[in-house]
mmCIF file with all atom_site columns, C-alpha atoms in Angstrom:
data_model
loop_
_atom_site.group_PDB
_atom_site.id
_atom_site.type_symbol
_atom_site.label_atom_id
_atom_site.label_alt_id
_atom_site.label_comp_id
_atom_site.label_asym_id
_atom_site.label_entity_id
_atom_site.label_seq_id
_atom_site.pdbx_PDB_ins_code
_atom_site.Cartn_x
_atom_site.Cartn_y
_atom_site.Cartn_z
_atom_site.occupancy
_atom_site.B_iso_or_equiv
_atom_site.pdbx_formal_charge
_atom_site.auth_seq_id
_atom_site.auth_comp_id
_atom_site.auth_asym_id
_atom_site.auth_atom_id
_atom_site.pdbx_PDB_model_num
ATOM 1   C CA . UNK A 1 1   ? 2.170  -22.659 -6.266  1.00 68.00 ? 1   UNK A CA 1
ATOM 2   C CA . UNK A 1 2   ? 0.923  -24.482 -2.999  1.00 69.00 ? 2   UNK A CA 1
ATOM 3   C CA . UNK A 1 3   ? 1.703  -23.052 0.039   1.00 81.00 ? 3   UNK A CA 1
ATOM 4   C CA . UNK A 1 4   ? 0.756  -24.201 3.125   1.00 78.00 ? 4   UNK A CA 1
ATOM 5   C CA . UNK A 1 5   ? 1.875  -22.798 6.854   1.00 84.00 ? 5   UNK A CA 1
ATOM 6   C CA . UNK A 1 6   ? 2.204  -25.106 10.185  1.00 80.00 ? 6   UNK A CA 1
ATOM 7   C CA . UNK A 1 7   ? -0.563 -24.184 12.772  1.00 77.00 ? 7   UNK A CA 1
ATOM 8   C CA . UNK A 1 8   ? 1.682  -25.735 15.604  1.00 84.00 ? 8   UNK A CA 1
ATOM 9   C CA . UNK A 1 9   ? 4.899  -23.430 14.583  1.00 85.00 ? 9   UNK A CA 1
ATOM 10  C CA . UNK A 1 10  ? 5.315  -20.674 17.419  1.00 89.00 ? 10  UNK A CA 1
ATOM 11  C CA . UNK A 1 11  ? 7.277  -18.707 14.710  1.00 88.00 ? 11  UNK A CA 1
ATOM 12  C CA . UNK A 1 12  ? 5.896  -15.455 13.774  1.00 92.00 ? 12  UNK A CA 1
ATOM 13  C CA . UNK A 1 13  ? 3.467  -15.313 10.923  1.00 93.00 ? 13  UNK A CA 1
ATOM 14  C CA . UNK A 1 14  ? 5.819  -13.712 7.968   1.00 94.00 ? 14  UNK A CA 1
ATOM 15  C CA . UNK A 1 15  ? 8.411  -16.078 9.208   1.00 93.00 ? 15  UNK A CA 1
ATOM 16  C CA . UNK A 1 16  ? 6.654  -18.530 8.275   1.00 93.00 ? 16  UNK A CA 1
ATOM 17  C CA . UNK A 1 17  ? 5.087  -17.624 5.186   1.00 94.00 ? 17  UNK A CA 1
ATOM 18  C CA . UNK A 1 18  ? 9.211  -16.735 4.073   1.00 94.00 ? 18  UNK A CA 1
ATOM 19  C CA . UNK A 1 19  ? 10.060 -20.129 4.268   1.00 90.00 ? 19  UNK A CA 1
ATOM 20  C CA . UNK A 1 20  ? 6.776  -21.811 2.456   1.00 91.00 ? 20  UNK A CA 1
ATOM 21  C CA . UNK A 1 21  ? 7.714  -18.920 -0.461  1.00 93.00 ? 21  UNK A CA 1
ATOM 22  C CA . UNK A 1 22  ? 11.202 -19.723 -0.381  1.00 90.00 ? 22  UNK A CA 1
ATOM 23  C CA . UNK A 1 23  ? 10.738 -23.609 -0.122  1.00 88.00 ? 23  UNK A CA 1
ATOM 24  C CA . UNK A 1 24  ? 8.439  -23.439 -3.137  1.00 90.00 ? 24  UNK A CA 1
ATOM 25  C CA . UNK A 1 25  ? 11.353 -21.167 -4.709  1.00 91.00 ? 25  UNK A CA 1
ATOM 26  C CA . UNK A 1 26  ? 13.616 -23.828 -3.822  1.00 88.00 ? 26  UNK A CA 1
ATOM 27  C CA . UNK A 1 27  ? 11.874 -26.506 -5.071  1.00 88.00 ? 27  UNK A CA 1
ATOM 28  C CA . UNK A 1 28  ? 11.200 -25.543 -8.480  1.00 90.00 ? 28  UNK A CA 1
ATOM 29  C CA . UNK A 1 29  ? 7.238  -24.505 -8.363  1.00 92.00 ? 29  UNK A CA 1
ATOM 30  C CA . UNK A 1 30  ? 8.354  -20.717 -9.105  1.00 92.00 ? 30  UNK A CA 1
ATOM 31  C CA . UNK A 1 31  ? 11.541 -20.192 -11.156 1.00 93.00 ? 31  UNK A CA 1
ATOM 32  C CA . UNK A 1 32  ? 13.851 -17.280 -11.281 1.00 95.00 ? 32  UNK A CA 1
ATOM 33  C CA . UNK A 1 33  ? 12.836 -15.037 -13.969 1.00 94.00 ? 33  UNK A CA 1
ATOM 34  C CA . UNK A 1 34  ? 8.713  -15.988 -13.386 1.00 95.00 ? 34  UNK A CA 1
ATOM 35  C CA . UNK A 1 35  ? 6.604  -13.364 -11.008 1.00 96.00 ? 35  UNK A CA 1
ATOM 36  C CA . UNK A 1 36  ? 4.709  -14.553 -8.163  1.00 95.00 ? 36  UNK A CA 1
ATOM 37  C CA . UNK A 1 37  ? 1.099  -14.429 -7.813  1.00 94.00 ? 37  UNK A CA 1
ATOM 38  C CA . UNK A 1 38  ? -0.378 -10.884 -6.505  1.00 94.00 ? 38  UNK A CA 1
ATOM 39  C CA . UNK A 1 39  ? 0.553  -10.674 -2.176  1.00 93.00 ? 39  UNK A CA 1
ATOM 40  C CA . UNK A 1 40  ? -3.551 -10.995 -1.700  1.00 95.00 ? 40  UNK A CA 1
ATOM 41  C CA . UNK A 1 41  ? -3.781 -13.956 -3.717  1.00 94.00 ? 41  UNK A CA 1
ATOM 42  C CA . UNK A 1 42  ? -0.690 -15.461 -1.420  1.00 94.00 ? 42  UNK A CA 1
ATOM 43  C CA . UNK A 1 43  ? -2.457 -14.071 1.404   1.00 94.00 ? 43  UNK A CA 1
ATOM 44  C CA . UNK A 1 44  ? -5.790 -16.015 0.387   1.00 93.00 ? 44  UNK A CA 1
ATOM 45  C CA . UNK A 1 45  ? -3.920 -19.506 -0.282  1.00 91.00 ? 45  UNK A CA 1
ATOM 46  C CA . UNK A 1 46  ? -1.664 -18.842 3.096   1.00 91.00 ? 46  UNK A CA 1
ATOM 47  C CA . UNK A 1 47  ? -4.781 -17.924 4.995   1.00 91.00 ? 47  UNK A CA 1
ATOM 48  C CA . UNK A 1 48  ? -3.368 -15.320 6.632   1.00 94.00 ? 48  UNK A CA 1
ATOM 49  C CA . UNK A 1 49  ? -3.615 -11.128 6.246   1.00 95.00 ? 49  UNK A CA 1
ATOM 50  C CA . UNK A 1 50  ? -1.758 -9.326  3.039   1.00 96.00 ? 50  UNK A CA 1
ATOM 51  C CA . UNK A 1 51  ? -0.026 -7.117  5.080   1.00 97.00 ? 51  UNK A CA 1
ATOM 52  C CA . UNK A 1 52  ? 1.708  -10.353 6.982   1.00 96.00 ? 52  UNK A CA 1
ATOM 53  C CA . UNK A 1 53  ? 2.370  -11.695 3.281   1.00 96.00 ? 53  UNK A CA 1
ATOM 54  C CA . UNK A 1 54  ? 3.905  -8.306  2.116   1.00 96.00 ? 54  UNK A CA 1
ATOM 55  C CA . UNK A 1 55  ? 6.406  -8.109  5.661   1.00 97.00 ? 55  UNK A CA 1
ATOM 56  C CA . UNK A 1 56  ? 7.342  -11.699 4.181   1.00 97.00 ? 56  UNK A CA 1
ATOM 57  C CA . UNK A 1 57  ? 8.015  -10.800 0.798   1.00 97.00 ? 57  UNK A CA 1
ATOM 58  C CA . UNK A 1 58  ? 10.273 -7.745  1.664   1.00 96.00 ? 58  UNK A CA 1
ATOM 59  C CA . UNK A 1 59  ? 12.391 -10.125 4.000   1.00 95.00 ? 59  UNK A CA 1
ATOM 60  C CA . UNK A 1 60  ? 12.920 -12.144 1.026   1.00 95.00 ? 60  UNK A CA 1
ATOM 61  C CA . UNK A 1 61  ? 13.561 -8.856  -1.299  1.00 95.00 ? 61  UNK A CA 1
ATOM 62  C CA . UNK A 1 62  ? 16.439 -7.978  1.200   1.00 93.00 ? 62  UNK A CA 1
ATOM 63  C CA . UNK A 1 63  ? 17.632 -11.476 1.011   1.00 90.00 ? 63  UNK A CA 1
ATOM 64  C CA . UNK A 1 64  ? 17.867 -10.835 -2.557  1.00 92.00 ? 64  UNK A CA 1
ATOM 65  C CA . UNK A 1 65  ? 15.395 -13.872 -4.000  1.00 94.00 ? 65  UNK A CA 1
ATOM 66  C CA . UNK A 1 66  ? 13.168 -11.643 -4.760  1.00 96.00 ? 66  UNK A CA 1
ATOM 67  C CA . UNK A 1 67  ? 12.606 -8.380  -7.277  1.00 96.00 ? 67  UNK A CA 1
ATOM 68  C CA . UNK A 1 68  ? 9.494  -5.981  -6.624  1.00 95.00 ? 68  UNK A CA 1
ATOM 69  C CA . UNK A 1 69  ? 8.680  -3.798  -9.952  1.00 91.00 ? 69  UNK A CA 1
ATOM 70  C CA . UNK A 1 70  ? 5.930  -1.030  -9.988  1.00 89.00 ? 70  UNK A CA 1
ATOM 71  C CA . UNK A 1 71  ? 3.333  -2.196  -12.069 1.00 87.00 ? 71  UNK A CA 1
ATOM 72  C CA . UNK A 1 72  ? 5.041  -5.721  -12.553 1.00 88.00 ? 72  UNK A CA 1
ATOM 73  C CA . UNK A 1 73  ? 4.796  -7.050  -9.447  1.00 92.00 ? 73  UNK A CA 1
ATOM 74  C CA . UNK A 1 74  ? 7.608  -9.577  -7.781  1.00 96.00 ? 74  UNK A CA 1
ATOM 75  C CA . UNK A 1 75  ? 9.766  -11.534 -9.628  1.00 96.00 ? 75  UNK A CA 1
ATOM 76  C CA . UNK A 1 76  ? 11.713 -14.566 -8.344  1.00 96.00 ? 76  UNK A CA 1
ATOM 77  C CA . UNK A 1 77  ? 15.869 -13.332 -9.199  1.00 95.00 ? 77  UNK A CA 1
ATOM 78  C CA . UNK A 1 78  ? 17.401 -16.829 -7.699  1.00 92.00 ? 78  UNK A CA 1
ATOM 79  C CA . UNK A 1 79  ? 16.917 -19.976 -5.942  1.00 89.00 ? 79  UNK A CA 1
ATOM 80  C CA . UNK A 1 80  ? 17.854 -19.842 -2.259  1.00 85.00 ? 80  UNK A CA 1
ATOM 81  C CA . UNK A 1 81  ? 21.140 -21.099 -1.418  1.00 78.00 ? 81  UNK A CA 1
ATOM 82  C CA . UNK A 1 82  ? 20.358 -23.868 1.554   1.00 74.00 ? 82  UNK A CA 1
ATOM 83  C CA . UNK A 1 83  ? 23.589 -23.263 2.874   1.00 81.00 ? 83  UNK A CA 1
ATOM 84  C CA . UNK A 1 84  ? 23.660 -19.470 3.235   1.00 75.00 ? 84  UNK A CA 1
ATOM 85  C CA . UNK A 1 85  ? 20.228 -20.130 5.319   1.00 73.00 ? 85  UNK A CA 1
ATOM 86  C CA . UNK A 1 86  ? 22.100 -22.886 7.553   1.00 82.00 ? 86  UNK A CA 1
ATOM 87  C CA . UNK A 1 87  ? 25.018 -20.482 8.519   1.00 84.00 ? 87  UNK A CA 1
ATOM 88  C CA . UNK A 1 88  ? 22.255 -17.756 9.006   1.00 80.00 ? 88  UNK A CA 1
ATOM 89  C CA . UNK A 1 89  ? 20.576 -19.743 11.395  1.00 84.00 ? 89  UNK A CA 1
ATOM 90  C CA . UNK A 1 90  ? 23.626 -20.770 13.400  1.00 90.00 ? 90  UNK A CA 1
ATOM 91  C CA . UNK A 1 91  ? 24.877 -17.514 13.436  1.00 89.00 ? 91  UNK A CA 1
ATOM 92  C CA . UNK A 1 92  ? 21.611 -16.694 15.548  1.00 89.00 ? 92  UNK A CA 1
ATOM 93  C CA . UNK A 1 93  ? 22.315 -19.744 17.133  1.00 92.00 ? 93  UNK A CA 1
ATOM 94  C CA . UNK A 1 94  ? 25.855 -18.996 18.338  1.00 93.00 ? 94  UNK A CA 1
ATOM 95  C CA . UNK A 1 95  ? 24.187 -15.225 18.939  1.00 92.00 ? 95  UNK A CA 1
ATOM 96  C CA . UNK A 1 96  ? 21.846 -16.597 21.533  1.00 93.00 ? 96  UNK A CA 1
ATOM 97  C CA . UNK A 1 97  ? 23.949 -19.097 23.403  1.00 94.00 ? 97  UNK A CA 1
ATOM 98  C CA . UNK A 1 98  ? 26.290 -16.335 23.861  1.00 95.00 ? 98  UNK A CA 1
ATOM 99  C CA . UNK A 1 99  ? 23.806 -13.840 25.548  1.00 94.00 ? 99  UNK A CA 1
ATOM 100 C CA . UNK A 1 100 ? 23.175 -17.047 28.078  1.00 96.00 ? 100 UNK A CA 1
ATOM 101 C CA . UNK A 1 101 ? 26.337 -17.210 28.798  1.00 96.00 ? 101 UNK A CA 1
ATOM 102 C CA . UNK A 1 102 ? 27.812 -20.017 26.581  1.00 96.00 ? 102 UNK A CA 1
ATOM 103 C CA . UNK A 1 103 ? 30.863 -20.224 24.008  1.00 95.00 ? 103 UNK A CA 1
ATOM 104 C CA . UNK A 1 104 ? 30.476 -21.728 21.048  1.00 94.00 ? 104 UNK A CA 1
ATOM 105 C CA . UNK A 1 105 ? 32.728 -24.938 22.064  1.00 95.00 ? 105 UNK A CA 1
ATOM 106 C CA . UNK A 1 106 ? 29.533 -25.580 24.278  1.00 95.00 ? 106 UNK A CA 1
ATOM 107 C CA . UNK A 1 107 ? 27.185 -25.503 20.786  1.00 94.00 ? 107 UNK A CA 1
ATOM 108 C CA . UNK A 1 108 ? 29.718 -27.998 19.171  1.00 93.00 ? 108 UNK A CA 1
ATOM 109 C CA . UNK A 1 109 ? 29.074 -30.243 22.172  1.00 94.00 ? 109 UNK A CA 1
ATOM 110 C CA . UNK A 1 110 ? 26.234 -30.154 21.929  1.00 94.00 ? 110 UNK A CA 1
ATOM 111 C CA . UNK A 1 111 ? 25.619 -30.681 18.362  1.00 90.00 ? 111 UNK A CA 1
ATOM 112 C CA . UNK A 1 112 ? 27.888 -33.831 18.631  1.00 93.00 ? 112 UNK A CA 1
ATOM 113 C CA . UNK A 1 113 ? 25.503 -35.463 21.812  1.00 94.00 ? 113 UNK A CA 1
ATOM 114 C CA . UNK A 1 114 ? 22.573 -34.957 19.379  1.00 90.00 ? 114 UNK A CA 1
ATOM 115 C CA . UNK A 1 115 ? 24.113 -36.924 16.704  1.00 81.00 ? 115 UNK A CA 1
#
């Protein structure tokens, strides 16, 4: 599995390394059923500390993609659904515009001036 993170993203760390283990999810490199490789060795390819790896891997447990099992280690249960992300992200979206003061007609607007 090659993972790879984005020095330029601002994102948090585990954010990050989320999406490169659920992009490689998506994508085929890991399929449900199949375990990952050990957090360390993630944390060794990612470059970045196991602990940040682990905080990843639990966000992706509660999303339910993954599986941890003492003495097994984590197993992928499902490709990600790019949708339920999307509608995630634009909930946060909609979240955020709202604490500035903004209704979601002023999102849609601007979603269309982008196009």
């Amino acid at each position: 599995m090659l993972l790879s993170l984005d020095l330029h993203d601002q994102r948090p760390l585990h954010e990050q390394a989320a999406d490169a283990i659920r992009r490689a999810i998506a994508d085929g490199e890991v399929e449900p059923g199949e375990r990952l490789p050990p957090a360390r060795d993630l944390a060794v390819a990612l470059e970045i500390n196991a602990n940040t790896v682990l905080r990843a891997l639990r966000e992706l447990r509660a999303e339910g993609l993954l599986e941890f099992r003492r003495g097994r280690g984590v197993t992928v249960l499902r490709r990600p659904d790019p949708k339920a992300g999307l509608r995630q992200k634009l909930r946060e979206l909609l979240a955020e515009a709202e604490r500035h003061g903004y209704r979601p007609d002023d999102v849609i607007e601007w979603i269309k001036e982008a196009e």
